[in-house]
Amino acid sequence: QVQLVESGGGLVQAGGSLRLSCAASRIIFNNYAMGWFRQAPGKEREFVARITWSGGNTLYADSVKGRFTISSDNAKNTMYLQMNSLKSEDTAVYYCAAGWKATSERSHYGYWGQGTQVTVSS
């Protein structure tokens, strides 16, 4: 069964940090690229970062480059998103996704978690 479960969201002040986690079923983690997307109220879901299943290649949206770090722990079947220097514009629901191509295109990701809310207060 394909499952992605996010955790770690919450309320944080601007300039603070949060770490999101995405627990994946084994079959996903070993065969797919994994990514984070986010959706703010009234906006489309947008790419944040992705990592290849081997963990060797990462890609970030320009808006988070230098502040966010994506990583994975294959032994735990878990992906992470460390978010530092958070800004009010980072407020969104963050989704974990698994896809068959390691891109930033939402359409290449076929499996999605339920999302976790991140709210950054200014």
PDB file of C-alpha atoms in Angstrom:
ATOM      1  CA  GLN A   1       0.000   0.000   0.000  1.00  0.00           C
ATOM      2  CA  VAL A   2       1.306   3.419  -0.961  1.00  0.00           C
ATOM      3  CA  GLN A   3       1.438   5.808   1.972  1.00  0.00           C
ATOM      4  CA  LEU A   4       3.040   9.162   2.703  1.00  0.00           C
ATOM      5  CA  VAL A   5       2.568  10.773   6.102  1.00  0.00           C
ATOM      6  CA  GLU A   6       3.863  14.260   6.900  1.00  0.00           C
ATOM      7  CA  SER A   7       4.533  15.675  10.342  1.00  0.00           C
ATOM      8  CA  GLY A   8       6.366  18.572  11.960  1.00  0.00           C
ATOM      9  CA  GLY A   9       4.330  21.560  10.900  1.00  0.00           C
ATOM     10  CA  GLY A  10       3.294  24.298  13.286  1.00  0.00           C
ATOM     11  CA  LEU A  11       3.437  27.957  14.173  1.00  0.00           C
ATOM     12  CA  VAL A  12       6.793  29.731  14.263  1.00  0.00           C
ATOM     13  CA  GLN A  13       7.974  33.323  14.309  1.00  0.00           C
ATOM     14  CA  ALA A  14       9.716  34.834  11.332  1.00  0.00           C
ATOM     15  CA  GLY A  15      13.389  33.941  11.366  1.00  0.00           C
ATOM     16  CA  GLY A  16      12.728  30.680  13.158  1.00  0.00           C
ATOM     17  CA  SER A  17      13.119  27.077  12.046  1.00  0.00           C
ATOM     18  CA  LEU A  18      11.008  23.962  11.581  1.00  0.00           C
ATOM     19  CA  ARG A  19      11.754  20.467  10.363  1.00  0.00           C
ATOM     20  CA  LEU A  20       9.157  18.550   8.432  1.00  0.00           C
ATOM     21  CA  SER A  21       9.205  14.779   8.137  1.00  0.00           C
ATOM     22  CA  CYS A  22       7.622  12.472   5.587  1.00  0.00           C
ATOM     23  CA  ALA A  23       7.345   8.796   6.437  1.00  0.00           C
ATOM     24  CA  ALA A  24       7.029   6.682   3.305  1.00  0.00           C
ATOM     25  CA  SER A  25       6.170   3.085   2.685  1.00  0.00           C
ATOM     26  CA  ARG A  26       9.186   1.109   1.582  1.00  0.00           C
ATOM     27  CA  ILE A  27       8.022   0.517  -1.931  1.00  0.00           C
ATOM     28  CA  ILE A  28       7.876   4.242  -2.558  1.00  0.00           C
ATOM     29  CA  PHE A  29      11.136   5.176  -1.045  1.00  0.00           C
ATOM     30  CA  ASN A  30      13.265   2.686  -2.922  1.00  0.00           C
ATOM     31  CA  ASN A  31      11.897   3.374  -6.363  1.00  0.00           C
ATOM     32  CA  TYR A  32      10.819   6.985  -6.619  1.00  0.00           C
ATOM     33  CA  ALA A  33      12.000  10.540  -6.401  1.00  0.00           C
ATOM     34  CA  MET A  34      10.637  12.354  -3.378  1.00  0.00           C
ATOM     35  CA  GLY A  35       9.611  15.962  -3.185  1.00  0.00           C
ATOM     36  CA  TRP A  36       8.058  18.726  -1.121  1.00  0.00           C
ATOM     37  CA  PHE A  37       5.410  21.065  -2.459  1.00  0.00           C
ATOM     38  CA  ARG A  38       3.418  23.788  -0.738  1.00  0.00           C
ATOM     39  CA  GLN A  39       0.133  25.549  -1.241  1.00  0.00           C
ATOM     40  CA  ALA A  40      -0.742  28.916   0.240  1.00  0.00           C
ATOM     41  CA  PRO A  41      -4.356  30.108   0.473  1.00  0.00           C
ATOM     42  CA  GLY A  42      -5.650  31.199  -2.906  1.00  0.00           C
ATOM     43  CA  LYS A  43      -2.527  30.033  -4.715  1.00  0.00           C
ATOM     44  CA  GLU A  44      -1.562  27.010  -6.754  1.00  0.00           C
ATOM     45  CA  ARG A  45       0.513  24.212  -5.287  1.00  0.00           C
ATOM     46  CA  GLU A  46       4.167  24.956  -5.968  1.00  0.00           C
ATOM     47  CA  PHE A  47       7.413  23.037  -5.954  1.00  0.00           C
ATOM     48  CA  VAL A  48       9.736  23.487  -2.992  1.00  0.00           C
ATOM     49  CA  ALA A  49      12.440  20.821  -3.225  1.00  0.00           C
ATOM     50  CA  ARG A  50      13.080  17.258  -4.344  1.00  0.00           C
ATOM     51  CA  ILE A  51      15.607  14.497  -3.765  1.00  0.00           C
ATOM     52  CA  THR A  52      16.415  11.383  -5.759  1.00  0.00           C
ATOM     53  CA  TRP A  53      15.803   8.022  -4.141  1.00  0.00           C
ATOM     54  CA  SER A  54      19.525   7.518  -3.790  1.00  0.00           C
ATOM     55  CA  GLY A  55      19.758  10.824  -1.934  1.00  0.00           C
ATOM     56  CA  GLY A  56      22.514  11.990  -4.171  1.00  0.00           C
ATOM     57  CA  ASN A  57      20.826  14.761  -6.079  1.00  0.00           C
ATOM     58  CA  THR A  58      18.722  17.647  -4.817  1.00  0.00           C
ATOM     59  CA  LEU A  59      16.863  20.532  -6.425  1.00  0.00           C
ATOM     60  CA  TYR A  60      15.330  23.605  -4.810  1.00  0.00           C
ATOM     61  CA  ALA A  61      12.974  26.371  -5.789  1.00  0.00           C
ATOM     62  CA  ASP A  62      14.756  29.698  -5.980  1.00  0.00           C
ATOM     63  CA  SER A  63      12.539  31.068  -3.216  1.00  0.00           C
ATOM     64  CA  VAL A  64      13.903  28.603  -0.640  1.00  0.00           C
ATOM     65  CA  LYS A  65      17.441  28.032  -1.868  1.00  0.00           C
ATOM     66  CA  GLY A  66      19.950  28.616   0.908  1.00  0.00           C
ATOM     67  CA  ARG A  67      17.283  28.447   3.624  1.00  0.00           C
ATOM     68  CA  PHE A  68      15.731  24.986   3.209  1.00  0.00           C
ATOM     69  CA  THR A  69      17.505  21.627   3.099  1.00  0.00           C
ATOM     70  CA  ILE A  70      15.960  18.397   1.865  1.00  0.00           C
ATOM     71  CA  SER A  71      17.380  15.088   3.014  1.00  0.00           C
ATOM     72  CA  SER A  72      16.460  11.464   3.422  1.00  0.00           C
ATOM     73  CA  ASP A  73      17.174   8.586   5.761  1.00  0.00           C
ATOM     74  CA  ASN A  74      16.780   5.420   3.742  1.00  0.00           C
ATOM     75  CA  ALA A  75      17.029   3.188   6.801  1.00  0.00           C
ATOM     76  CA  LYS A  76      13.993   4.938   8.280  1.00  0.00           C
ATOM     77  CA  ASN A  77      12.161   5.428   4.967  1.00  0.00           C
ATOM     78  CA  THR A  78      11.811   9.059   5.905  1.00  0.00           C
ATOM     79  CA  MET A  79      12.397  12.316   4.068  1.00  0.00           C
ATOM     80  CA  TYR A  80      12.982  15.625   5.799  1.00  0.00           C
ATOM     81  CA  LEU A  81      12.745  19.310   5.047  1.00  0.00           C
ATOM     82  CA  GLN A  82      14.773  21.522   7.353  1.00  0.00           C
ATOM     83  CA  MET A  83      13.444  25.051   7.074  1.00  0.00           C
ATOM     84  CA  ASN A  84      15.540  27.903   8.460  1.00  0.00           C
ATOM     85  CA  SER A  85      15.168  31.683   8.345  1.00  0.00           C
ATOM     86  CA  LEU A  86      11.458  31.288   7.799  1.00  0.00           C
ATOM     87  CA  LYS A  87       9.489  34.160   6.317  1.00  0.00           C
ATOM     88  CA  SER A  88       5.801  34.999   6.408  1.00  0.00           C
ATOM     89  CA  GLU A  89       5.581  34.104   2.725  1.00  0.00           C
ATOM     90  CA  ASP A  90       6.568  30.526   3.611  1.00  0.00           C
ATOM     91  CA  THR A  91       3.174  30.094   5.266  1.00  0.00           C
ATOM     92  CA  ALA A  92       1.389  27.258   3.483  1.00  0.00           C
ATOM     93  CA  VAL A  93       0.281  23.663   3.683  1.00  0.00           C
ATOM     94  CA  TYR A  94       3.321  21.540   2.883  1.00  0.00           C
ATOM     95  CA  TYR A  95       2.860  18.281   1.003  1.00  0.00           C
ATOM     96  CA  CYS A  96       5.167  15.339   0.623  1.00  0.00           C
ATOM     97  CA  ALA A  97       5.070  13.629  -2.761  1.00  0.00           C
ATOM     98  CA  ALA A  98       6.565  10.654  -4.559  1.00  0.00           C
ATOM     99  CA  GLY A  99       7.103  10.583  -8.278  1.00  0.00           C
ATOM    100  CA  TRP A 100       8.612   8.602 -11.103  1.00  0.00           C
ATOM    101  CA  LYS A 101      10.704  11.484 -12.413  1.00  0.00           C
ATOM    102  CA  ALA A 102      13.040  13.632 -10.362  1.00  0.00           C
ATOM    103  CA  THR A 103      11.703  16.968 -11.543  1.00  0.00           C
ATOM    104  CA  SER A 104       9.961  20.032 -10.176  1.00  0.00           C
ATOM    105  CA  GLU A 105       6.802  19.319 -12.165  1.00  0.00           C
ATOM    106  CA  ARG A 106       3.772  18.575 -10.020  1.00  0.00           C
ATOM    107  CA  SER A 107       2.348  16.303 -12.713  1.00  0.00           C
ATOM    108  CA  HIS A 108       5.303  13.926 -12.352  1.00  0.00           C
ATOM    109  CA  TYR A 109       4.346  13.103  -8.773  1.00  0.00           C
ATOM    110  CA  GLY A 110       1.609  10.528  -8.408  1.00  0.00           C
ATOM    111  CA  TYR A 111       1.466   9.975  -4.666  1.00  0.00           C
ATOM    112  CA  TRP A 112       0.741  12.646  -2.075  1.00  0.00           C
ATOM    113  CA  GLY A 113       0.533  12.965   1.662  1.00  0.00           C
ATOM    114  CA  GLN A 114      -2.285  14.709   3.493  1.00  0.00           C
ATOM    115  CA  GLY A 115      -0.268  17.876   4.118  1.00  0.00           C
ATOM    116  CA  THR A 116       0.957  19.676   7.205  1.00  0.00           C
ATOM    117  CA  GLN A 117       0.320  23.338   8.011  1.00  0.00           C
ATOM    118  CA  VAL A 118       3.247  25.713   8.449  1.00  0.00           C
ATOM    119  CA  THR A 119       2.412  29.186   9.715  1.00  0.00           C
ATOM    120  CA  VAL A 120       5.070  31.871  10.035  1.00  0.00           C
ATOM    121  CA  SER A 121       4.103  34.923  12.037  1.00  0.00           C
ATOM    122  CA  SER A 122       5.770  38.236  11.308  1.00  0.00           C
TER     123      SER A 122
END
